[in-house]
Coordinates of C-alpha atoms in Angstrom, one line a residue:
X1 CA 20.5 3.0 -8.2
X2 CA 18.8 4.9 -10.4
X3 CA 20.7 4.7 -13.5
X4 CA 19.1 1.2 -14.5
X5 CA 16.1 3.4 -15.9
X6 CA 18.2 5.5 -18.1
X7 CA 17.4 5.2 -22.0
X8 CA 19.4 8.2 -22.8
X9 CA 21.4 11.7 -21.9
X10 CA 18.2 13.3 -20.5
X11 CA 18.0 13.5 -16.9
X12 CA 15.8 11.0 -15.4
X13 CA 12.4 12.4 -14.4
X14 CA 10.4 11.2 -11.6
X15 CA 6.9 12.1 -11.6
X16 CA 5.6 12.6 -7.6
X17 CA 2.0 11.8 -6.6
X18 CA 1.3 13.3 -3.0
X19 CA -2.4 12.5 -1.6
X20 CA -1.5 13.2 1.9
X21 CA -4.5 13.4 4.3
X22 CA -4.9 14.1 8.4
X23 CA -8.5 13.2 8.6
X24 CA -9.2 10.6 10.6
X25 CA -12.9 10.3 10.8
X26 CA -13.2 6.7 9.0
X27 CA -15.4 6.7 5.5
X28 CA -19.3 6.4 5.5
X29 CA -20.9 4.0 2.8
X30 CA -21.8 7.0 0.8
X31 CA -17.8 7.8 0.9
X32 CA -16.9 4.2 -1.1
X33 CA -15.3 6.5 -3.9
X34 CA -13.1 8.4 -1.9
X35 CA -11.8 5.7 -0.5
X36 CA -11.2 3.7 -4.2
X37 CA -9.2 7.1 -5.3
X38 CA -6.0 6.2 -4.6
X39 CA -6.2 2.3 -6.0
X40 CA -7.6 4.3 -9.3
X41 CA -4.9 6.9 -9.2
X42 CA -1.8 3.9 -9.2
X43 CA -4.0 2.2 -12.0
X44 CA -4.2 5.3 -14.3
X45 CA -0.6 4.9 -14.0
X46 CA 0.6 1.4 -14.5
X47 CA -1.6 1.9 -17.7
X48 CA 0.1 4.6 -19.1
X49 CA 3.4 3.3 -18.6
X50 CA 2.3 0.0 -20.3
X51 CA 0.0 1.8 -23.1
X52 CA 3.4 4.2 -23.4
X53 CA 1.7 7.1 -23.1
X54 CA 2.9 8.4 -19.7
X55 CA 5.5 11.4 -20.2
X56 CA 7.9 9.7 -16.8
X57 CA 9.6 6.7 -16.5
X58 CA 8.7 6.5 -13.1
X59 CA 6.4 8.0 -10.9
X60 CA 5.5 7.9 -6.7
X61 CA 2.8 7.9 -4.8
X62 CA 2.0 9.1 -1.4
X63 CA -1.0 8.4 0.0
X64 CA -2.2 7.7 3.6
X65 CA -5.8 7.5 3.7
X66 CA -8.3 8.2 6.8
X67 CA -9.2 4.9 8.7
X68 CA -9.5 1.7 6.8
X69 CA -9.0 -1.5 6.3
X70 CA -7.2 -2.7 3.1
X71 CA -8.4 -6.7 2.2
X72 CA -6.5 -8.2 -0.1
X73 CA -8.4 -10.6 -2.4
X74 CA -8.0 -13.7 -0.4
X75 CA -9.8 -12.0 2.3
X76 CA -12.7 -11.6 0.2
X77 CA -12.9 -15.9 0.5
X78 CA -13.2 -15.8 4.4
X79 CA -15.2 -18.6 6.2
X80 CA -17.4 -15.7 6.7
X81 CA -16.5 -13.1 4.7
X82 CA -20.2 -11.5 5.3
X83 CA -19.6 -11.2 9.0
X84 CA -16.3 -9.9 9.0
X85 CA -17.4 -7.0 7.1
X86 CA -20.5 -6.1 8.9
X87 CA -18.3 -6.4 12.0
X88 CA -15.8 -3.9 11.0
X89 CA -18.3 -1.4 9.5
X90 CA -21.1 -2.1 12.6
X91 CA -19.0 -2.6 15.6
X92 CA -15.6 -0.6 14.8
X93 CA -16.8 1.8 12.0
X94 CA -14.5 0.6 9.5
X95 CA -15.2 0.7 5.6
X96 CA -13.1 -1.5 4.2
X97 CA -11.4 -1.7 0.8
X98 CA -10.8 -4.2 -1.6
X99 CA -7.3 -3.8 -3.1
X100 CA -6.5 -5.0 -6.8
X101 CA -3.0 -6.1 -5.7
X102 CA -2.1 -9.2 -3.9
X103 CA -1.6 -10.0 0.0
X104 CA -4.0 -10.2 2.7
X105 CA -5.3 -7.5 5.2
X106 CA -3.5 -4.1 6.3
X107 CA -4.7 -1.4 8.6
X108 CA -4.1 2.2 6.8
X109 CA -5.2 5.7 8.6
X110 CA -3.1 9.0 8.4
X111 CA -0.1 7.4 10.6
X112 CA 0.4 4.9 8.0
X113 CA 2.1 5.7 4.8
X114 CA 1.1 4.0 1.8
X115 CA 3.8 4.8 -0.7
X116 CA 3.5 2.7 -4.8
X117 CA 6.7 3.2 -6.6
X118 CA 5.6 2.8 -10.2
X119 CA 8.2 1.7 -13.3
X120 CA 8.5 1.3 -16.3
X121 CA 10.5 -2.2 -17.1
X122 CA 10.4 -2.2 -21.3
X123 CA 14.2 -1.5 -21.4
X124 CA 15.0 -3.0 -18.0
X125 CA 13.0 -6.1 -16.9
X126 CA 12.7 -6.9 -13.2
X127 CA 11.9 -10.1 -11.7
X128 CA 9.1 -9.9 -9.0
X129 CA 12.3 -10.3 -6.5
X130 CA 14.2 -7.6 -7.6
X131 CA 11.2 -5.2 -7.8
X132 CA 10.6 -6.2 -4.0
X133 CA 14.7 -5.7 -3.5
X134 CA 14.7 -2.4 -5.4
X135 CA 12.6 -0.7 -2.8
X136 CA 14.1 -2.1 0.3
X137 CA 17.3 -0.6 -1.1
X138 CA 15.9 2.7 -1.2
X139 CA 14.2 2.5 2.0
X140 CA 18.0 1.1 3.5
X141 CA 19.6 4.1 1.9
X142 CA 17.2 6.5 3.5
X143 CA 17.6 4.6 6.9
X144 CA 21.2 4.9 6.6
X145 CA 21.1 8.4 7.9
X146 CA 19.3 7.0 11.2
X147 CA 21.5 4.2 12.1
X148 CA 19.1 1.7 11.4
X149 CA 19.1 -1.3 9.9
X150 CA 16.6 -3.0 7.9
X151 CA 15.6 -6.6 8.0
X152 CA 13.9 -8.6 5.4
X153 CA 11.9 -12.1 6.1
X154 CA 8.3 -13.1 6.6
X155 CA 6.9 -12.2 10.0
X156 CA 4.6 -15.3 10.0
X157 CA 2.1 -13.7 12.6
X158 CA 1.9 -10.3 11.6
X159 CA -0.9 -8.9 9.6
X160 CA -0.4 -9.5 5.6
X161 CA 3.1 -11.3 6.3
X162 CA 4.8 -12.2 3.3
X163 CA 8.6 -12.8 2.5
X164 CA 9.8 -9.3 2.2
X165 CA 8.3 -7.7 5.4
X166 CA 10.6 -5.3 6.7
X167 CA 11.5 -5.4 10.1
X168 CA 13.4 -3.3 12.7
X169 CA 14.9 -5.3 15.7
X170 CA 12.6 -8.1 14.9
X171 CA 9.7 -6.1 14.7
X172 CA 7.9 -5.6 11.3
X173 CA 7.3 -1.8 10.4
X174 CA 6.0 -2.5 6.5
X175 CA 4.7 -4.7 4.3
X176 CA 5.1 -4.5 0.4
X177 CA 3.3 -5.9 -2.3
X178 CA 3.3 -5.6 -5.9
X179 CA 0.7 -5.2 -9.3
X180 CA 2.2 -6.0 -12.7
X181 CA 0.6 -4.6 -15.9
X182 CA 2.5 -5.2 -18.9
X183 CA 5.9 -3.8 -18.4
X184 CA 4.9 -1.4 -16.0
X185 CA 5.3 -2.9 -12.5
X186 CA 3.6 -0.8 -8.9
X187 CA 5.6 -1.7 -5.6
X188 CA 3.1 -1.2 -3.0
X189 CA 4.6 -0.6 0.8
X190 CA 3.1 0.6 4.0
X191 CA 4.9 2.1 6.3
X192 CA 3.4 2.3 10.3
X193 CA 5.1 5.6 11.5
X194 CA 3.3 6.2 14.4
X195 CA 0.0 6.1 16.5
X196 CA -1.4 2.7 17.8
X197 CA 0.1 -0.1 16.3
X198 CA -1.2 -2.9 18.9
X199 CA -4.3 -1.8 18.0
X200 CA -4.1 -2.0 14.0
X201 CA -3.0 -5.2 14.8
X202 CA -5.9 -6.4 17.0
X203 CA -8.0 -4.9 14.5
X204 CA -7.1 -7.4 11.8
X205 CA -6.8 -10.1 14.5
X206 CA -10.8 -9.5 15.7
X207 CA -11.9 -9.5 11.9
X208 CA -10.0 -12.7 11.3
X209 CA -11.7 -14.3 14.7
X210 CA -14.9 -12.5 13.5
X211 CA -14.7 -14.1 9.7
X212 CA -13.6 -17.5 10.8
X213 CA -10.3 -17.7 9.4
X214 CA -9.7 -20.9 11.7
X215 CA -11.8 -22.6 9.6
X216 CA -10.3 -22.4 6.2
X217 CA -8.9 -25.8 5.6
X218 CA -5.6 -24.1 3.6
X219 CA -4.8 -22.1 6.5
X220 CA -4.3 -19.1 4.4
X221 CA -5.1 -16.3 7.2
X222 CA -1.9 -15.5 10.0
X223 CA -2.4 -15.6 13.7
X224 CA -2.1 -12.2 14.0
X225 CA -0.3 -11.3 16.9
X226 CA -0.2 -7.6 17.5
X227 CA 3.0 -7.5 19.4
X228 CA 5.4 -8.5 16.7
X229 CA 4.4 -4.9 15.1
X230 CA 6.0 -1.7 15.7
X231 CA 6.1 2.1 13.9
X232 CA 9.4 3.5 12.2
X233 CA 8.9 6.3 14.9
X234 CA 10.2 3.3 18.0
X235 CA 13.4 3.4 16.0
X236 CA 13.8 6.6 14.7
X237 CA 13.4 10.4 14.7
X238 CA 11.0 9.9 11.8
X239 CA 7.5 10.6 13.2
X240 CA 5.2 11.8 10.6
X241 CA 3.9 11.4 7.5
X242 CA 5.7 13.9 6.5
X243 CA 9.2 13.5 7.3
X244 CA 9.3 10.3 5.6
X245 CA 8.1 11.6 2.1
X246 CA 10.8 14.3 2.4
X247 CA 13.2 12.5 3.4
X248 CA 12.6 9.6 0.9
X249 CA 12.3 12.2 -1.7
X250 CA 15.7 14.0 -0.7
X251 CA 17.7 10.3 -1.4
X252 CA 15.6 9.7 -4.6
X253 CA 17.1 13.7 -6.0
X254 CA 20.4 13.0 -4.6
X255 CA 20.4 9.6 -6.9
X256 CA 20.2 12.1 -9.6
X257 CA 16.4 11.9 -10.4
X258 CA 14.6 14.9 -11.0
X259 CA 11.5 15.2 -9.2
X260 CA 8.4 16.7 -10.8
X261 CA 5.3 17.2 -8.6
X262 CA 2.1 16.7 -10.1
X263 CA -1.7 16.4 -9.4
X264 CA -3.9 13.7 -9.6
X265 CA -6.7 15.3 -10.6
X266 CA -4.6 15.7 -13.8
X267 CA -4.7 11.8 -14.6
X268 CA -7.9 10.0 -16.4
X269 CA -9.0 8.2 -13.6
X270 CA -12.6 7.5 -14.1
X271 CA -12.0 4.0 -15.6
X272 CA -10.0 2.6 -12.8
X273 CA -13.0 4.2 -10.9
X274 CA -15.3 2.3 -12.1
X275 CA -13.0 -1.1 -12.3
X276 CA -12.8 -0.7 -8.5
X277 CA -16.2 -0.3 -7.8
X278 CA -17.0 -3.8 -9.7
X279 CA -14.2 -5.5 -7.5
X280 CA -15.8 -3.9 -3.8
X281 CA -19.7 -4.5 -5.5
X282 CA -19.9 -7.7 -3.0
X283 CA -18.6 -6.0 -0.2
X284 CA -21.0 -2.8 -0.8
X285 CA -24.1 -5.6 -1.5
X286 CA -23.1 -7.0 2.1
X287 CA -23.0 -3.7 3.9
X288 CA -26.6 -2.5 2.1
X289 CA -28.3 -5.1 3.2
X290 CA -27.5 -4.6 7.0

């Protein structure tokens, strides 16, 4: 499924991005940057695919993070925005993190893999649909091996629902999104593997109450209901963190990609740094002020 990317005899080269982490004491105020790293790592990419300076014509990137909430930028234009953030920092501990692609609020702690699958599209353009139907091939593939089916459509009340939520048995396991720069696209999932998912899902359900969502006259916040959410580990032998990389990995070199690992702290990130401080300054100015 690979071969799309191909621009010549050379073996297609993957470059692999693992920021895997088992800490799960949540991040102070005085943490805000660690918790930015990974949106500043997938930026520092996308721009040197587009800027045709990176040396891969696809790269991956692993990263579950320690407790958070991710806010996509509609959540920023909450009722009361103000209140659902002191509420999650105050009452549950929670920094959140404002997220420069789109969607709404996600839960992400070391049980949850965020994975970005970053291309380069110059030589073989994807729609926004295809992107989405690239990865949910890949994932199917790799869930082939488990006897498990994979279903695609919006789960309406689940958190950050959009059309290609990915469900098992009518119960949504990830999410994906997507950030476009130039011709270098990042398909953002999140995948629940194990640990409490009823409560990541009254998490988002309490911030919505907290924020007011019930008030915003376009009705663009879900009804969360936690119960329509499960992990990959209620369906499958998959229970880590992980077991998925490897085994997501192992189908990505069997489609003939060469992996090559690399380290983040190799990539110019302090831009992207910076970028994502300016986009979580209101959220910060809220929380100081408490």
């Amino acid at each position: 499924m690979f071969e799309v990317f191909k621009t010549s005899n050379k073996p297609l080269t993957m470059a692999v991005y693992k920021d895997i982490t088992k800490n799960n004491q949540a991040y102070g105020l005085e943490e805000a940057d660690a918790a930015l790293l990974p949106f500043a790592v997938d930026d520092a990419i996308l721009n040197a695919i587009n800027q045709e300076t990176f040396e891969a014509p696809l790269a991956i990137h692993f990263w579950p993070t320690r407790p958070t909430v991710i806010l996509g930028g509609m959540d920023t234009r909450l009722p009361n925005f103000n209140q659902a953030v002191t509420w999650l920092y105050k009452n549950q501990d929670i920094l959140p993190v404002v997220r420069p692609a789109g969607g709404l609020a996600v839960v992400s702690d070391p049980n949850v893999l965020n994975v970005t699958l970053l291309i380069d599209t110059k030589n073989q353009p994807f729609t926004i649909d295809q992107a989405y139907e690239f990865i949910v091939a890949l994932l199917q593939e790799m869930m082939d091996a488990h006897g498990v089916s994979l279903e695609v459509s919006e789960v309406a009340t689940s958190y950050c629902p959009g059309k290609f939520d990915v469900s098992i048995r009518g119960q949504k396991v990830a999410g994906i999104a997507q950030r476009r720069i130039g011709h270098a696209v990042g398909i953002y999932l999140y995948m629940s593997i194990s640990g409490d998912q009823a409560s990541r899902g009254q998490l988002v359900a309490d911030m919505y109450h907290e924020g007011q969502a019930n008030q915003d006259e376009k009705g663009r916040y879900p009804q969360v209901d936690p119960s329509v959410m499960a992990n990959l580990s209620d369906f499958s032998s998959i229970d880590s963190v992980e077991q998925f990389v490897n085994q997501l990995l192992a189908v990505i070199a069997h489609a003939g990609v060469n992996l090559n690992e690399r380290k983040q702290s190799e990539l110019d990130t302090a831009t992207y740094i910076e970028r994502m401080q300016k986009r979580n300054q209101v959220l910060y100015d809220i929380l100081a002020n408490q």
